[in-house]
Amino acid sequence: QKTSFHRSQTLDFKNGYAFSRLPREGVGGDTLFANQLSQDELDDLCTKGATLTYGQVKRPAPSRFTPAFVAYDKKVLKFDAYFMEEVPISAEEHYRIRQVGLYYYLEDDSMCIIEPKVKNSGLLQGKLMRRHRVPKNEHGDYYHWKDLNLGIDLTIYGRTYRLVNCDSFTKVFLESQGIVVNPPEELVSDPYTEQRRTPVQKPIVPAGPDPFRQFLTYDTKVLRFYAIWDDTNCAFGDHHPCIIHYFLADDTVEVREVHKKNDGRDPFPVLMRRQRLPKIFVDKNKNFPSCVLEITDHEVQEWYSPKDFAIGKTVTLLGRTFLIYDCDKFTQDFYHEKYGITDFQPVDVNKKPLEKVPQVIPPYNGFGIPEDSLQNCLSLFPKPPRKDIIKMLENNLKVLRYQVALESPVPEDKNRRFILSYFLSDDTISIYEPPIKNSGIPGGKYLKKTKVTKPGSTPENPIYYEPSDFTIGSTIEVFGHRFIITDADEYVLNYLERNAECFPAATVQSIRDHFLPRKVVVETASSGIPRKDLDDLIVEVQKELKLQEPFNTRQFHETFYHFDKEGSGFLDKARFLNICDKFNVPTSTILLKKLIDYCSCDEDKVNYRDFLLAFPS
């Protein structure tokens, strides 16, 4: 009738430990009665047996061996210790106490020393000695836990540690091994660290009767005065606007300088830091150096107070004199309530504007152009006068050329001819003299490019020559020299006709009248033989002249140009023939007569320029 045949549970856990217990029920659930024998009788039964029946009883196997690193795993002896370190380079401390922890590991008899890290201590803290077996002496012995106890000095690598305390496990372990543990000692602290921890006693400065009541009453209440510091007596001195703050809470004064934009001063705001300012000093010993004397109530007879500040009053603060000219609304209310003052009219400290002295321009000295010389009077670092860029771009490379003759009483200057160039881009004039061989005058540049003023103009209002002033026969005065315009370039006539609305009609008509005879001559000359026939005729004339006696053709050219005073390119026929006879030119030949007839414009004029094409120089 049994239905359950399993064995009862004999293995169990209690408080995390496994243990075995005797079964209470047998197979099938039958109740097992408790053993009535005692524990000693049970032990005898286990060790003794029936020797007659079964022979000698077998002894149990010895217990298993447990190594030290298993038996003492994670078992550490911890001691609190300290050592003394000398400080030879400090005047405030001569030695230093450093507290450490000494750890002894039972599993391998190794030791390590660790110092707790203190923030901002400036010392290399942490593990002072790594974990290893520490040698005890020179004979090769090592420190053992039997050598450790409280109240002893332990020398490790030349440094002596004082063991003062240990934890409970260490104490129990040493006592279990038969070591008498010494009583613990007090851990010594560092004297310099304790001195730093003590609060610093602040000196108590007497500030008058009941300063705390004054502070509570007038805290955050400040009198503000607007003042002027007159520093004109010093070199580079000036009037400095300042603000004087008087703090009612502790009777201190502060002075701040008011800075303006681009005032040229350093932008530090505080001129005089907040402090109590002495007004009257007590008579001091003259032999005592007062510059190092700390100012206290014993040296000062009277301090500055609110009654010493008022609008229109001058106060001297640390050697600087300030004129108070105004104050704010709170300051006015304070003085009205406490002192009964009602007149707060501000003092006018604004500087009177200086009278502007008219600038006198000195007379023109003749060097350079007046505009350039004027810049030296307007600024310390003169700048070149501004140019009309639009005009320069529009008239770039546009030059009007005129032939001028020098008006001079010297006979040698009567035959001199010059080229006057007028530059339209900047209204400047240059004069060039073409060199003539064997004339005795080198020629070349006569006047560099510059502006020329008209006679009678002043340096303050200079009037320069313009293209409208250049007419045929007009006189141009250039720095004391007078020139007469005798001829002009064809570009001058074309430019004046294209821009006739910008120039006087008399100027345009003068140039037209000058070029009119030349146009008539050209038209008359071009109406005869074609140009190709003229070139062929010149070639035949040159072949014929090769058979004649050679002569100086360059001098022949210069003679024609010399007698052409106006430079028109035409000479009288009689003078033309006289020059040819002078150089023995055979004008009676058929070819030369034909060439002269071609170059003749009318009965009186001959175009010697076309004629000279047959005589290359």
JSON list of N, CA and C in Angstrom, two decimals, residues 428-461:
[
{"chain": "A", "resi": 428, "resn": "THR", "atom": "N", "xyz": [48.88, 121.29, -67.68]},
{"chain": "A", "resi": 428, "resn": "THR", "atom": "CA", "xyz": [50.28, 121.64, -67.51]},
{"chain": "A", "resi": 428, "resn": "THR", "atom": "C", "xyz": [50.90, 121.99, -68.85]},
{"chain": "A", "resi": 429, "resn": "ILE", "atom": "N", "xyz": [52.03, 122.69, -68.79]},
{"chain": "A", "resi": 429, "resn": "ILE", "atom": "CA", "xyz": [52.72, 123.17, -69.99]},
{"chain": "A", "resi": 429, "resn": "ILE", "atom": "C", "xyz": [54.17, 122.74, -69.91]},
{"chain": "A", "resi": 430, "resn": "SER", "atom": "N", "xyz": [54.69, 122.31, -71.04]},
{"chain": "A", "resi": 430, "resn": "SER", "atom": "CA", "xyz": [56.12, 122.03, -71.17]},
{"chain": "A", "resi": 430, "resn": "SER", "atom": "C", "xyz": [56.62, 122.69, -72.45]},
{"chain": "A", "resi": 431, "resn": "ILE", "atom": "N", "xyz": [57.87, 123.13, -72.45]},
{"chain": "A", "resi": 431, "resn": "ILE", "atom": "CA", "xyz": [58.47, 123.83, -73.60]},
{"chain": "A", "resi": 431, "resn": "ILE", "atom": "C", "xyz": [59.75, 123.08, -73.97]},
{"chain": "A", "resi": 432, "resn": "TYR", "atom": "N", "xyz": [59.87, 122.82, -75.27]},
{"chain": "A", "resi": 432, "resn": "TYR", "atom": "CA", "xyz": [61.02, 122.08, -75.80]},
{"chain": "A", "resi": 432, "resn": "TYR", "atom": "C", "xyz": [61.61, 122.88, -76.96]},
{"chain": "A", "resi": 433, "resn": "GLU", "atom": "N", "xyz": [62.94, 122.98, -77.00]},
{"chain": "A", "resi": 433, "resn": "GLU", "atom": "CA", "xyz": [63.64, 123.68, -78.08]},
{"chain": "A", "resi": 433, "resn": "GLU", "atom": "C", "xyz": [64.33, 122.65, -78.95]},
{"chain": "A", "resi": 434, "resn": "PRO", "atom": "N", "xyz": [63.91, 122.53, -80.22]},
{"chain": "A", "resi": 434, "resn": "PRO", "atom": "CA", "xyz": [64.59, 121.59, -81.11]},
{"chain": "A", "resi": 434, "resn": "PRO", "atom": "C", "xyz": [66.05, 122.03, -81.32]},
{"chain": "A", "resi": 435, "resn": "PRO", "atom": "N", "xyz": [67.00, 121.14, -81.14]},
{"chain": "A", "resi": 435, "resn": "PRO", "atom": "CA", "xyz": [68.41, 121.53, -81.32]},
{"chain": "A", "resi": 435, "resn": "PRO", "atom": "C", "xyz": [68.71, 121.80, -82.80]},
{"chain": "A", "resi": 436, "resn": "ILE", "atom": "N", "xyz": [69.49, 122.86, -83.05]},
{"chain": "A", "resi": 436, "resn": "ILE", "atom": "CA", "xyz": [69.94, 123.23, -84.40]},
{"chain": "A", "resi": 436, "resn": "ILE", "atom": "C", "xyz": [71.45, 123.12, -84.41]},
{"chain": "A", "resi": 437, "resn": "LYS", "atom": "N", "xyz": [71.93, 122.39, -85.38]},
{"chain": "A", "resi": 437, "resn": "LYS", "atom": "CA", "xyz": [73.37, 122.13, -85.45]},
{"chain": "A", "resi": 437, "resn": "LYS", "atom": "C", "xyz": [74.14, 123.42, -85.74]},
{"chain": "A", "resi": 438, "resn": "ASN", "atom": "N", "xyz": [75.26, 123.59, -85.04]},
{"chain": "A", "resi": 438, "resn": "ASN", "atom": "CA", "xyz": [76.17, 124.72, -85.21]},
{"chain": "A", "resi": 438, "resn": "ASN", "atom": "C", "xyz": [75.50, 126.06, -84.91]},
{"chain": "A", "resi": 439, "resn": "SER", "atom": "N", "xyz": [74.42, 126.02, -84.10]},
{"chain": "A", "resi": 439, "resn": "SER", "atom": "CA", "xyz": [73.78, 127.28, -83.72]},
{"chain": "A", "resi": 439, "resn": "SER", "atom": "C", "xyz": [74.37, 127.87, -82.45]},
{"chain": "A", "resi": 440, "resn": "GLY", "atom": "N", "xyz": [75.13, 127.09, -81.71]},
{"chain": "A", "resi": 440, "resn": "GLY", "atom": "CA", "xyz": [75.69, 127.56, -80.46]},
{"chain": "A", "resi": 440, "resn": "GLY", "atom": "C", "xyz": [74.77, 127.39, -79.27]},
{"chain": "A", "resi": 441, "resn": "ILE", "atom": "N", "xyz": [73.56, 126.88, -79.52]},
{"chain": "A", "resi": 441, "resn": "ILE", "atom": "CA", "xyz": [72.58, 126.65, -78.45]},
{"chain": "A", "resi": 441, "resn": "ILE", "atom": "C", "xyz": [72.28, 125.15, -78.43]},
{"chain": "A", "resi": 442, "resn": "PRO", "atom": "N", "xyz": [72.45, 124.50, -77.25]},
{"chain": "A", "resi": 442, "resn": "PRO", "atom": "CA", "xyz": [72.27, 123.03, -77.23]},
{"chain": "A", "resi": 442, "resn": "PRO", "atom": "C", "xyz": [70.84, 122.59, -77.47]},
{"chain": "A", "resi": 443, "resn": "GLY", "atom": "N", "xyz": [69.87, 123.41, -77.09]},
{"chain": "A", "resi": 443, "resn": "GLY", "atom": "CA", "xyz": [68.48, 122.99, -77.24]},
{"chain": "A", "resi": 443, "resn": "GLY", "atom": "C", "xyz": [68.09, 121.96, -76.19]},
{"chain": "A", "resi": 444, "resn": "GLY", "atom": "N", "xyz": [66.95, 121.29, -76.44]},
{"chain": "A", "resi": 444, "resn": "GLY", "atom": "CA", "xyz": [66.45, 120.28, -75.50]},
{"chain": "A", "resi": 444, "resn": "GLY", "atom": "C", "xyz": [65.32, 120.82, -74.65]},
{"chain": "A", "resi": 445, "resn": "LYS", "atom": "N", "xyz": [65.14, 120.25, -73.45]},
{"chain": "A", "resi": 445, "resn": "LYS", "atom": "CA", "xyz": [64.03, 120.64, -72.58]},
{"chain": "A", "resi": 445, "resn": "LYS", "atom": "C", "xyz": [64.30, 122.03, -72.01]},
{"chain": "A", "resi": 446, "resn": "TYR", "atom": "N", "xyz": [63.35, 122.93, -72.27]},
{"chain": "A", "resi": 446, "resn": "TYR", "atom": "CA", "xyz": [63.46, 124.30, -71.78]},
{"chain": "A", "resi": 446, "resn": "TYR", "atom": "C", "xyz": [62.65, 124.51, -70.50]},
{"chain": "A", "resi": 447, "resn": "LEU", "atom": "N", "xyz": [61.49, 123.87, -70.41]},
{"chain": "A", "resi": 447, "resn": "LEU", "atom": "CA", "xyz": [60.64, 123.97, -69.21]},
{"chain": "A", "resi": 447, "resn": "LEU", "atom": "C", "xyz": [59.98, 122.61, -69.00]},
{"chain": "A", "resi": 448, "resn": "LYS", "atom": "N", "xyz": [60.16, 122.06, -67.81]},
{"chain": "A", "resi": 448, "resn": "LYS", "atom": "CA", "xyz": [59.53, 120.77, -67.54]},
{"chain": "A", "resi": 448, "resn": "LYS", "atom": "C", "xyz": [58.02, 120.94, -67.35]},
{"chain": "A", "resi": 449, "resn": "LYS", "atom": "N", "xyz": [57.33, 119.85, -67.32]},
{"chain": "A", "resi": 449, "resn": "LYS", "atom": "CA", "xyz": [55.87, 119.85, -67.25]},
{"chain": "A", "resi": 449, "resn": "LYS", "atom": "C", "xyz": [55.40, 120.46, -65.94]},
{"chain": "A", "resi": 450, "resn": "THR", "atom": "N", "xyz": [54.70, 121.60, -66.01]},
{"chain": "A", "resi": 450, "resn": "THR", "atom": "CA", "xyz": [54.23, 122.30, -64.82]},
{"chain": "A", "resi": 450, "resn": "THR", "atom": "C", "xyz": [53.10, 123.23, -65.21]},
{"chain": "A", "resi": 451, "resn": "LYS", "atom": "N", "xyz": [52.37, 123.70, -64.19]},
{"chain": "A", "resi": 451, "resn": "LYS", "atom": "CA", "xyz": [51.32, 124.67, -64.41]},
{"chain": "A", "resi": 451, "resn": "LYS", "atom": "C", "xyz": [51.93, 126.07, -64.43]},
{"chain": "A", "resi": 452, "resn": "VAL", "atom": "N", "xyz": [51.41, 126.93, -65.34]},
{"chain": "A", "resi": 452, "resn": "VAL", "atom": "CA", "xyz": [51.93, 128.27, -65.51]},
{"chain": "A", "resi": 452, "resn": "VAL", "atom": "C", "xyz": [50.79, 129.25, -65.22]},
{"chain": "A", "resi": 453, "resn": "THR", "atom": "N", "xyz": [51.05, 130.19, -64.31]},
{"chain": "A", "resi": 453, "resn": "THR", "atom": "CA", "xyz": [50.04, 131.18, -63.96]},
{"chain": "A", "resi": 453, "resn": "THR", "atom": "C", "xyz": [50.12, 132.37, -64.90]},
{"chain": "A", "resi": 454, "resn": "LYS", "atom": "N", "xyz": [49.00, 133.03, -65.04]},
{"chain": "A", "resi": 454, "resn": "LYS", "atom": "CA", "xyz": [48.94, 134.23, -65.87]},
{"chain": "A", "resi": 454, "resn": "LYS", "atom": "C", "xyz": [49.54, 135.41, -65.14]},
{"chain": "A", "resi": 455, "resn": "PRO", "atom": "N", "xyz": [50.02, 136.39, -65.85]},
{"chain": "A", "resi": 455, "resn": "PRO", "atom": "CA", "xyz": [50.54, 137.59, -65.17]},
{"chain": "A", "resi": 455, "resn": "PRO", "atom": "C", "xyz": [49.42, 138.33, -64.43]},
{"chain": "A", "resi": 456, "resn": "GLY", "atom": "N", "xyz": [49.72, 138.78, -63.23]},
{"chain": "A", "resi": 456, "resn": "GLY", "atom": "CA", "xyz": [48.75, 139.50, -62.43]},
{"chain": "A", "resi": 456, "resn": "GLY", "atom": "C", "xyz": [47.95, 138.64, -61.47]},
{"chain": "A", "resi": 457, "resn": "SER", "atom": "N", "xyz": [48.03, 137.30, -61.55]},
{"chain": "A", "resi": 457, "resn": "SER", "atom": "CA", "xyz": [47.31, 136.44, -60.61]},
{"chain": "A", "resi": 457, "resn": "SER", "atom": "C", "xyz": [48.07, 136.37, -59.29]},
{"chain": "A", "resi": 458, "resn": "THR", "atom": "N", "xyz": [47.33, 136.14, -58.22]},
{"chain": "A", "resi": 458, "resn": "THR", "atom": "CA", "xyz": [47.91, 136.10, -56.87]},
{"chain": "A", "resi": 458, "resn": "THR", "atom": "C", "xyz": [48.06, 134.65, -56.43]},
{"chain": "A", "resi": 459, "resn": "PRO", "atom": "N", "xyz": [48.98, 134.39, -55.46]},
{"chain": "A", "resi": 459, "resn": "PRO", "atom": "CA", "xyz": [49.11, 133.01, -54.95]},
{"chain": "A", "resi": 459, "resn": "PRO", "atom": "C", "xyz": [47.85, 132.51, -54.26]},
{"chain": "A", "resi": 460, "resn": "GLU", "atom": "N", "xyz": [47.05, 133.43, -53.66]},
{"chain": "A", "resi": 460, "resn": "GLU", "atom": "CA", "xyz": [45.82, 133.00, -53.01]},
{"chain": "A", "resi": 460, "resn": "GLU", "atom": "C", "xyz": [44.77, 132.58, -54.03]},
{"chain": "A", "resi": 461, "resn": "ASN", "atom": "N", "xyz": [44.78, 133.21, -55.19]},
{"chain": "A", "resi": 461, "resn": "ASN", "atom": "CA", "xyz": [43.80, 132.88, -56.23]},
{"chain": "A", "resi": 461, "resn": "ASN", "atom": "C", "xyz": [44.53, 132.81, -57.57]}
]
